[in-house]
Each structure stands twice: as structure tokens, then as C-alpha cells.
CSV table of C-alpha atoms in Angstrom, one decimal:
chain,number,residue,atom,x,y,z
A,1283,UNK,CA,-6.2,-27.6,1.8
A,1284,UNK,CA,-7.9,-24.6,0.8
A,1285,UNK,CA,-6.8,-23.1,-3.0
A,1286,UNK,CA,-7.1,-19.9,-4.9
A,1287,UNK,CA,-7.6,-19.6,-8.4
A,1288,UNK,CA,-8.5,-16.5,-10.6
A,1289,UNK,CA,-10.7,-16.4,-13.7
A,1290,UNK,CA,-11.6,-13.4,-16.1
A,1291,UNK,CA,-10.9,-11.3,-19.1
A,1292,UNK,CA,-6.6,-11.0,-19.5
A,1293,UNK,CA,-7.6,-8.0,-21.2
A,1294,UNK,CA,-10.2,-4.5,-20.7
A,1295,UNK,CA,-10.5,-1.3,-23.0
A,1296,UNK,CA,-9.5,2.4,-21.4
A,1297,UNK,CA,-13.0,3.5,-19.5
A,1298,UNK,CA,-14.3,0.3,-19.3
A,1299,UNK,CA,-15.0,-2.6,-16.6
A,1300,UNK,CA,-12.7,-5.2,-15.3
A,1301,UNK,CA,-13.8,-8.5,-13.8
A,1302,UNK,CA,-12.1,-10.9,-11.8
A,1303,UNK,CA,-13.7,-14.2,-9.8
A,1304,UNK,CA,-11.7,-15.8,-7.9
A,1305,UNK,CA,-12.4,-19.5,-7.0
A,1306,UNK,CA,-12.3,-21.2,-3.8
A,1307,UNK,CA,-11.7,-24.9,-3.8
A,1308,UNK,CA,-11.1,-27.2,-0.5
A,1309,UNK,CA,-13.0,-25.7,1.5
A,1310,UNK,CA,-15.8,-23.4,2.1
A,1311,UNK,CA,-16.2,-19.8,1.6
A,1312,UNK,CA,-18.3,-19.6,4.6
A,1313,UNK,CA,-16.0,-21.3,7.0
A,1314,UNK,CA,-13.8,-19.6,9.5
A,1315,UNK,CA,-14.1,-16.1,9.9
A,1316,UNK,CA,-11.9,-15.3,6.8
A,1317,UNK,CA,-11.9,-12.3,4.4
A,1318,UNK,CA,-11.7,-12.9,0.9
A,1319,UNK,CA,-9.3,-10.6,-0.6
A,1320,UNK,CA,-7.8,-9.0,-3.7
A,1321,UNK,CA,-4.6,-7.7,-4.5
A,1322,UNK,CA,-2.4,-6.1,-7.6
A,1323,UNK,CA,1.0,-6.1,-8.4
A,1324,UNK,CA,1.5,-3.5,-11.4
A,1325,UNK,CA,4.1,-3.9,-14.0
A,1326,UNK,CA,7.5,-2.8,-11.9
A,1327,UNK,CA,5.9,-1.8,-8.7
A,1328,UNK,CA,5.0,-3.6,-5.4
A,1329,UNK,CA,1.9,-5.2,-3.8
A,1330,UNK,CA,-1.3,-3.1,-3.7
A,1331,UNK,CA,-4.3,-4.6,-1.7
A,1332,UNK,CA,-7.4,-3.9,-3.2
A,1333,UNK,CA,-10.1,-4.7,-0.7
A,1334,UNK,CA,-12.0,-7.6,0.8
A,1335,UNK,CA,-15.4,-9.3,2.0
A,1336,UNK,CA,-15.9,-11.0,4.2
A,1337,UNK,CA,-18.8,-13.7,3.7
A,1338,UNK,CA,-21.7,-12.0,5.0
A,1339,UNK,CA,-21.3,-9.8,2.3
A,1340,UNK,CA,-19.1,-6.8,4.4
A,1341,UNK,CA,-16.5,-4.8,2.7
A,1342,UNK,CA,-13.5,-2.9,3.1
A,1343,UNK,CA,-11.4,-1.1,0.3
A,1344,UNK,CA,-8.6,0.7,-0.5
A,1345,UNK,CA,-9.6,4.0,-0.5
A,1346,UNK,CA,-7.6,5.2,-3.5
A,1347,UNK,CA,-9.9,2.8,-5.5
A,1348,UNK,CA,-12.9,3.0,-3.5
A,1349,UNK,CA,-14.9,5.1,-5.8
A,1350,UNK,CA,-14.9,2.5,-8.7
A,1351,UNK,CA,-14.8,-0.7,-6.8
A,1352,UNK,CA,-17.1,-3.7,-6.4
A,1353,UNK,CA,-16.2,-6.8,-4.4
A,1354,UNK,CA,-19.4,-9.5,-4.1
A,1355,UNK,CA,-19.1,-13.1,-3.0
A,1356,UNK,CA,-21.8,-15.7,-4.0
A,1357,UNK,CA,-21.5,-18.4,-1.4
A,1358,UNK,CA,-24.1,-21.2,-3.3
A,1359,UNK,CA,-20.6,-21.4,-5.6
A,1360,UNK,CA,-17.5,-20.9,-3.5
A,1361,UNK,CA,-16.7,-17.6,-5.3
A,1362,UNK,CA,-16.2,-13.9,-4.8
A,1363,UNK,CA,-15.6,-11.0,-7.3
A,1364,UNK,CA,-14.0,-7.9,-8.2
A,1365,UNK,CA,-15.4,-5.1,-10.1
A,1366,UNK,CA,-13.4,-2.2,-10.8
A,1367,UNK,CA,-14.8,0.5,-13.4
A,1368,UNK,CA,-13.4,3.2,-15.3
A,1369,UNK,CA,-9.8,1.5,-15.8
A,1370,UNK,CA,-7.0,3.3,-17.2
A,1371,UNK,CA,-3.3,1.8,-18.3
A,1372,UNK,CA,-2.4,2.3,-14.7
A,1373,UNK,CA,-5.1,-0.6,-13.8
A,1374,UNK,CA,-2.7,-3.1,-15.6
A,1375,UNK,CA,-1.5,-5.5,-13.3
A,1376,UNK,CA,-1.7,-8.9,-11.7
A,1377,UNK,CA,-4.1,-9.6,-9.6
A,1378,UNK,CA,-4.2,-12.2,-7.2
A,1379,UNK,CA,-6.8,-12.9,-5.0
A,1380,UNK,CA,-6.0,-14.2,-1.3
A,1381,UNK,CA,-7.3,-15.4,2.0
A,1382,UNK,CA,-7.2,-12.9,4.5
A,1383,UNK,CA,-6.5,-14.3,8.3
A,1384,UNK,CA,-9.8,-13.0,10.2
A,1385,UNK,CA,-8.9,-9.4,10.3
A,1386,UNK,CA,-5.4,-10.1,11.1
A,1387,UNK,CA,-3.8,-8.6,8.2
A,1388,UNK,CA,-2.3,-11.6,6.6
A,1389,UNK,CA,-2.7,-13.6,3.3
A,1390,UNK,CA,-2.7,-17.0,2.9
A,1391,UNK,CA,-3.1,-19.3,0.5
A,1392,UNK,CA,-2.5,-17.0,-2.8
A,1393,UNK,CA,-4.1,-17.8,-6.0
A,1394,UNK,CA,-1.7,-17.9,-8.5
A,1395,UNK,CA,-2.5,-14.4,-10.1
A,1396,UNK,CA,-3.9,-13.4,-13.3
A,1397,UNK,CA,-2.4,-10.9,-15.9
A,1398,UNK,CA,-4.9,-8.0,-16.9
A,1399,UNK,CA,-4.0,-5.7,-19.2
A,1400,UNK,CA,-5.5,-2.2,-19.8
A,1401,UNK,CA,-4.9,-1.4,-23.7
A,1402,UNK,CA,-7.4,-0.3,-26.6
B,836,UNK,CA,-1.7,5.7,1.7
B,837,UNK,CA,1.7,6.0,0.9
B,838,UNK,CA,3.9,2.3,0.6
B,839,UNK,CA,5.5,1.4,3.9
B,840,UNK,CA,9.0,1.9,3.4
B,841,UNK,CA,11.4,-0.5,2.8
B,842,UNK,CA,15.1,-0.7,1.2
B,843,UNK,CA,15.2,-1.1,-2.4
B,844,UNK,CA,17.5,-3.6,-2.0
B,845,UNK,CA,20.0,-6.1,0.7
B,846,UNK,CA,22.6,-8.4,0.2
B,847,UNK,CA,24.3,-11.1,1.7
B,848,UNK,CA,26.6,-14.2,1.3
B,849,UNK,CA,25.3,-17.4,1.9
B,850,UNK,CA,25.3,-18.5,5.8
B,851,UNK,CA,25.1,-15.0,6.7
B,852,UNK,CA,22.6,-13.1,8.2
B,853,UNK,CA,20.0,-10.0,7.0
B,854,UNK,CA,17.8,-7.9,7.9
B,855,UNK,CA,14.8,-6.0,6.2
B,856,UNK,CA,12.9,-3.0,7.5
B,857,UNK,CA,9.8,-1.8,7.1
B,858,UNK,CA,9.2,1.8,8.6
B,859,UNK,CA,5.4,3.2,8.9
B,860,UNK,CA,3.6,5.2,11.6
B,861,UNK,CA,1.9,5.0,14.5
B,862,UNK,CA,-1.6,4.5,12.5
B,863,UNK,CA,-0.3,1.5,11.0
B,864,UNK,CA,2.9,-0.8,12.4
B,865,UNK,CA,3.1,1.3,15.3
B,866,UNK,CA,-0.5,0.9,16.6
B,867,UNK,CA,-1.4,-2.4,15.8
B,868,UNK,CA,0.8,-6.2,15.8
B,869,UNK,CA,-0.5,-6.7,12.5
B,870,UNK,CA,2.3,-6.7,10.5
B,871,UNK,CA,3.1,-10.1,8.0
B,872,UNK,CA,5.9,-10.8,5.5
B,873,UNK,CA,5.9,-12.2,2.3
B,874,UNK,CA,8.1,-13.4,-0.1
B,875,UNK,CA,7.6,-13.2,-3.9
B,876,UNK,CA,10.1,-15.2,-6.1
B,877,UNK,CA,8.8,-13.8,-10.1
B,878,UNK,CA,6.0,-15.9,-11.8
B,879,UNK,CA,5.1,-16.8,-8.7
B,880,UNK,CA,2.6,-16.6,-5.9
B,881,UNK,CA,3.8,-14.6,-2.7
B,882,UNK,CA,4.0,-16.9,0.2
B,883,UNK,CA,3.2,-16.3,3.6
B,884,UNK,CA,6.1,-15.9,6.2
B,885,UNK,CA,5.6,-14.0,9.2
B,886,UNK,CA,2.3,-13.0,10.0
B,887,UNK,CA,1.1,-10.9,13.4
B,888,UNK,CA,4.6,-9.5,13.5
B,889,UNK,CA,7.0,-12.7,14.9
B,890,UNK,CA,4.7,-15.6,14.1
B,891,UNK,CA,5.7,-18.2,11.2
B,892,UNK,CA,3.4,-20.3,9.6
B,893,UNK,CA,3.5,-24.2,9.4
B,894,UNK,CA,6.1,-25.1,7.1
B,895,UNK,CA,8.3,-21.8,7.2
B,896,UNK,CA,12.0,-22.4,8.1
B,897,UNK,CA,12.8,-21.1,11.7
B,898,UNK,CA,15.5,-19.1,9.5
B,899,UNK,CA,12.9,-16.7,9.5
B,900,UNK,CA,12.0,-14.2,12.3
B,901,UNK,CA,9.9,-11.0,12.6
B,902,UNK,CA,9.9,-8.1,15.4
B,903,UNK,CA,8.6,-5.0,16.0
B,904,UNK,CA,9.6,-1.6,17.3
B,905,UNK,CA,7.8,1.4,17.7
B,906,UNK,CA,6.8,1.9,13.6
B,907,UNK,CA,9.2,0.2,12.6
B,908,UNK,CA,9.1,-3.7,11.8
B,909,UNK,CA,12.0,-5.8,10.9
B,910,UNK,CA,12.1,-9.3,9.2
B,911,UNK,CA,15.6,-11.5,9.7
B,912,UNK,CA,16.9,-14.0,7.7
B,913,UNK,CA,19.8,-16.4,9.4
B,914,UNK,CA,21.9,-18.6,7.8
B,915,UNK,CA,21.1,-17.6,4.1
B,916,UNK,CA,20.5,-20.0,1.2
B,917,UNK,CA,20.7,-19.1,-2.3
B,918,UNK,CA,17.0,-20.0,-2.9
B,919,UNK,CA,16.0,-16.8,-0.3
B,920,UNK,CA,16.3,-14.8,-3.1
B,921,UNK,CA,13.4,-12.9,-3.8
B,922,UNK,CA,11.6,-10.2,-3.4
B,923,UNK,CA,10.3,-9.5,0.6
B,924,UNK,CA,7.1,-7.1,1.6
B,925,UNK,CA,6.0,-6.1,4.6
B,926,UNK,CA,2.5,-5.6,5.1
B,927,UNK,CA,0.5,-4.0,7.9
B,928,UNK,CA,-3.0,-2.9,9.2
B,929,UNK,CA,-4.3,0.5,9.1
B,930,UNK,CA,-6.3,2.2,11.1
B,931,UNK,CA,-10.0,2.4,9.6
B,932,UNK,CA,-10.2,-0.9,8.4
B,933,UNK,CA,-7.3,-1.0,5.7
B,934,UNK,CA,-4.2,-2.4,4.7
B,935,UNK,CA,-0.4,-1.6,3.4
B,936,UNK,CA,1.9,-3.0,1.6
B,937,UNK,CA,5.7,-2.1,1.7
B,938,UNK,CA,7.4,-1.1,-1.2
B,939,UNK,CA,9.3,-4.6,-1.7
B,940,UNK,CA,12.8,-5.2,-0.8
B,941,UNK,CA,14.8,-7.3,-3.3
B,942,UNK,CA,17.4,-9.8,-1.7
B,943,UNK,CA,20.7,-10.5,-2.9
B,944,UNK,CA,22.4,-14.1,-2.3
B,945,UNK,CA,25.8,-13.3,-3.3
């Protein structure tokens, strides 16, 4: 069965870049038509999808975070990436990267989610 | 994008019955059946329970159920178990190629 797992820096400086890859295991990226999503969950708030790609390299974002966000995939290793720029405090969260079910809106499996904190 | 909204909070004793709403538009659940439910227990990954407004996926307990009406979408919980306490979100397409989370609803298991 196909898993999630996140991998990057738990911590990024005020006006600097945060990087997340997310790892796909079990199955390939390239299979299905699947989108290859991120999401947040800041410190006492809800769910926040961040965007997705799909494996042809297409994108959609949010478009509150549009402007400083970067999602790539690199198919030869089963992985896809966030890139979000400019971060402030309010960029501290946990993000989780997800399958999303071929345009249908729904996310599943989850990686397990990785703290990042904001913080000089 | 504003959160879909959904109660802060429900309640219920165990073998009752709930339900959660989750109120949008008609640019989001009232214009497309794209509407999943998730539930997020803390520390924890949020799992998958009602995706494409009613559907549950392989493994989910047929406690679970999911509707739709106009811009608003409901998720029920029957028979409740102490371990359905968590946190629930709603979730729905946008139009323009987006997507929405509710604001999270926690549940109770008195």
C-alpha cells in the first residue's frame, strides 16, 4: 500500500525559504491519475491545503500562498516538493503531505506530518 | 477563501447519534459532490472518511455517513464509541481548481 513520509528542515528563519519533500513508497508517483498534495495545520487552527501537482508536472495552489509557492515532483525518485518563500511566524505549522483522489477532492493516505517552525 | 463553517464543537453519549455540518456556497459544496471528511485524533495523521459527499472508504465503519444539501454538507455518526473522539473537517472543491477545508469540529464522547 502506498505511504507518505515528509523530510526537511523542523526549523526556517523570518524571510527565508522552507523546504519540504515528501516521499512516496509502495507505489509509483506516476501511477493513477493522482495529485500529490500538501497541507498545514497551524498551531490551534484547522486544515489548510496548500496546493498540488499532479505528475506531469501541473499545478494548482492556494491562492492566499500562491505568490511565494513552489510545488515540483521528480518522478526518477518517487518524490515531490514544496517551496514556500518569504515565511513569517504565521508559516509555522505542520505540514503533511497527502494523495489527492484524481481531482476528486480527497486525501488519502497522509504522511504522518512534519513540525516546522518559523523563529529567528 | 474563507474556512467552510462548521460548529466549534458536538457532543454526545455513547450509542447515540451526531451530526456535523459544514455550510459553504454555491461555488464550493453547493456546485460540486466533492465534499470528504476527515478525522484527526492529535499527533496523528487525519484519516480519510467520507469522500465524494456519501462514499466511505474500505475499512471505515458503516457508523459513518455523509449527505449533501444545497451548500450545506452533513457528516453522521450512529451508535457512538468513545474512540470517535476527535477532531472532524469537512473539505470541499472550489471552483477554479481549489480546495477548502472546514474549520474543524471537535467531538465530545460523554
Amino acid at each position: 500500500q502506498v505511504q507518505l513520509q515528509e523530510s526537511g528542515p523542523g526549523l526556517a528563519k523570518p524571510s527565508q525559504t522552507l523546504s519540504l519533500t515528501c516521499t512516496v513508497s509502495g507505489g509509483s508517483i506516476t501511477t493513477g491519475d493522482f495529485y500529490w498534495s500538501w497541507i498545514r495545520q497551524s498551531p490551534g487552527t484547522g486544515l489548510e491545503w496548500i496546493g498540488y501537482i499532479f505528475s506531469s508536472g501541473k499545478t494548482f495552489s492556494n491562492p492566499s500562498l500562491k505568490s511565494r509557492l513552489s510545488i515540483s515532483i521528480d518522478t526518477s525518485k518517487n518524490q515531490f516538493s514544496l517551496t514556500l518563500r518569504s515565511v513569517t511566524a504565521a508559516d509555522t505549522a505542520v505540514y503533511y503531505c497527502a494523495r489527492e483522489g484524481r481531482g476528486a477532492g480527497w486525501f488519502d493516505p497522509w504522511g504522518q506530518g512534519t513540525l516546522v517552525t518559523v523563529s529567528s | 477563501q474563507s474556512a467552510l463553517t462548521q460548529p466549534a464543537s458536538v457532543s454526545g453519549s455513547p450509542g447515540q447519534s451526531i451530526t456535523i455540518s459544514c455550510t459553504g456556497t454555491s461555488s464550493d459544496i453547493g456546485g460540486y459532490n466533492y465534499v470528504s471528511w476527515y478525522q484527526h485524533h492529535p499527533g496523528k495523521a487525519p484519516k480519510l472518511m467520507i469522500y465524494v459527499v456519501s462514499n466511505r472508504p474500505s475499512g471505515v465503519s458503516n457508523r459513518f455517513s455523509g449527505s449533501k444539501s444545497g451548500n450545506t454538507a452533513s457528516l453522521t455518526i450512529s451508535g457512538l464509541q468513545a474512540d470517535d473522539e476527535a477532531v472532524y473537517y469537512c473539505c470541499s472543491y472550489v471552483s477554479g481548481n481549489s480546495l477548502l477545508f472546514g474549520g474543524g469540529t471537535r467531538l465530545t464522547v460523554l
